[in-house]
XYZ file of C-alpha atoms in Angstrom:
101
model
C -7.259 39.094 3.129
C -3.937 38.063 4.692
C -1.175 40.657 4.654
C 1.869 39.752 2.547
C 5.070 39.188 4.531
C 7.717 41.639 3.304
C 11.214 42.410 4.529
C 11.414 45.376 6.861
C 13.755 48.357 6.466
C 16.479 46.332 8.222
C 16.217 43.584 5.550
C 14.722 41.058 7.975
C 11.263 39.492 8.002
C 9.169 40.329 11.070
C 6.189 38.019 11.630
C 4.216 37.855 14.864
C 7.005 39.352 16.934
C 9.602 36.900 15.576
C 12.446 37.958 13.261
C 13.716 35.806 10.368
C 16.631 36.361 7.965
C 14.761 34.668 5.123
C 11.110 34.155 4.281
C 11.548 30.804 2.466
C 14.386 28.350 3.135
C 15.340 24.711 3.583
C 13.989 22.491 6.365
C 17.245 22.951 8.278
C 16.978 26.748 7.998
C 13.396 26.638 9.254
C 14.432 24.303 12.089
C 17.236 26.667 13.176
C 14.851 29.652 12.909
C 16.795 31.324 10.077
C 13.873 31.024 7.645
C 10.143 31.342 8.282
C 8.887 28.441 6.133
C 9.940 25.899 3.484
C 9.060 26.197 -0.202
C 6.305 23.644 0.494
C 4.866 25.880 3.213
C 6.009 23.882 6.266
C 6.708 25.999 9.337
C 8.709 24.940 12.413
C 5.621 23.553 14.171
C 5.048 21.222 11.169
C 8.553 19.730 11.462
C 10.269 17.369 13.893
C 13.594 15.580 14.271
C 13.316 11.816 13.730
C 15.428 9.143 15.444
C 18.050 9.329 12.672
C 18.451 13.084 13.182
C 16.628 14.053 9.995
C 14.172 16.938 9.939
C 10.868 15.446 8.769
C 7.206 16.399 8.509
C 5.218 15.627 11.683
C 2.131 14.735 9.655
C 3.925 12.274 7.385
C 5.838 10.619 10.228
C 2.595 10.055 12.145
C 0.894 8.312 9.206
C 0.490 4.587 9.920
C 3.806 2.791 9.192
C 2.083 -0.550 8.514
C -0.152 1.090 5.905
C 2.963 2.311 4.084
C 4.324 -1.247 4.103
C 1.117 -2.778 2.720
C 1.171 -0.253 -0.129
C 4.716 -1.428 -0.920
C 3.667 -5.114 -1.070
C 4.412 -6.232 2.499
C 1.911 -8.152 4.617
C 1.818 -9.742 8.052
C 2.104 -13.517 8.298
C 0.791 -15.657 11.144
C 3.546 -16.896 13.433
C 6.153 -14.509 11.988
C 7.072 -11.256 13.717
C 6.860 -8.150 11.529
C 5.870 -7.641 7.913
C 7.099 -9.946 5.141
C 7.321 -9.267 1.406
C 4.566 -10.883 -0.629
C 5.499 -11.188 -4.289
C 2.943 -11.473 -7.052
C 1.974 -14.986 -8.135
C 3.520 -15.571 -11.544
C 2.262 -18.024 -14.118
C 5.465 -20.082 -13.826
C 5.076 -20.437 -10.061
C 1.473 -21.569 -10.428
C 2.471 -24.106 -13.097
C 5.270 -25.652 -11.008
C 2.974 -25.925 -7.973
C 0.315 -27.610 -10.066
C 2.827 -30.280 -11.123
C 3.819 -30.984 -7.510
C 0.289 -31.787 -6.306
């Protein structure tokens, strides 16, 4: 069984030779080594700074960006660079196309 992390007599949390002011904190606190982990359980090794300067999960940022776009209704189109939005075919659109044939 894993030992529970408690504050020492000095009021700080000592884990693996590292000292933290707080056990659970925000992503920024974890990033700046003030807190040990986030409420979701992410430690500093699970976080990274993205190109916008935000502290984000490494795992989520590595997940395929194109897959996220396809889930949101974007697809790739031949001859066009990047993903384009593909709306659902509505009955009205189908009807107007049928009349144009």
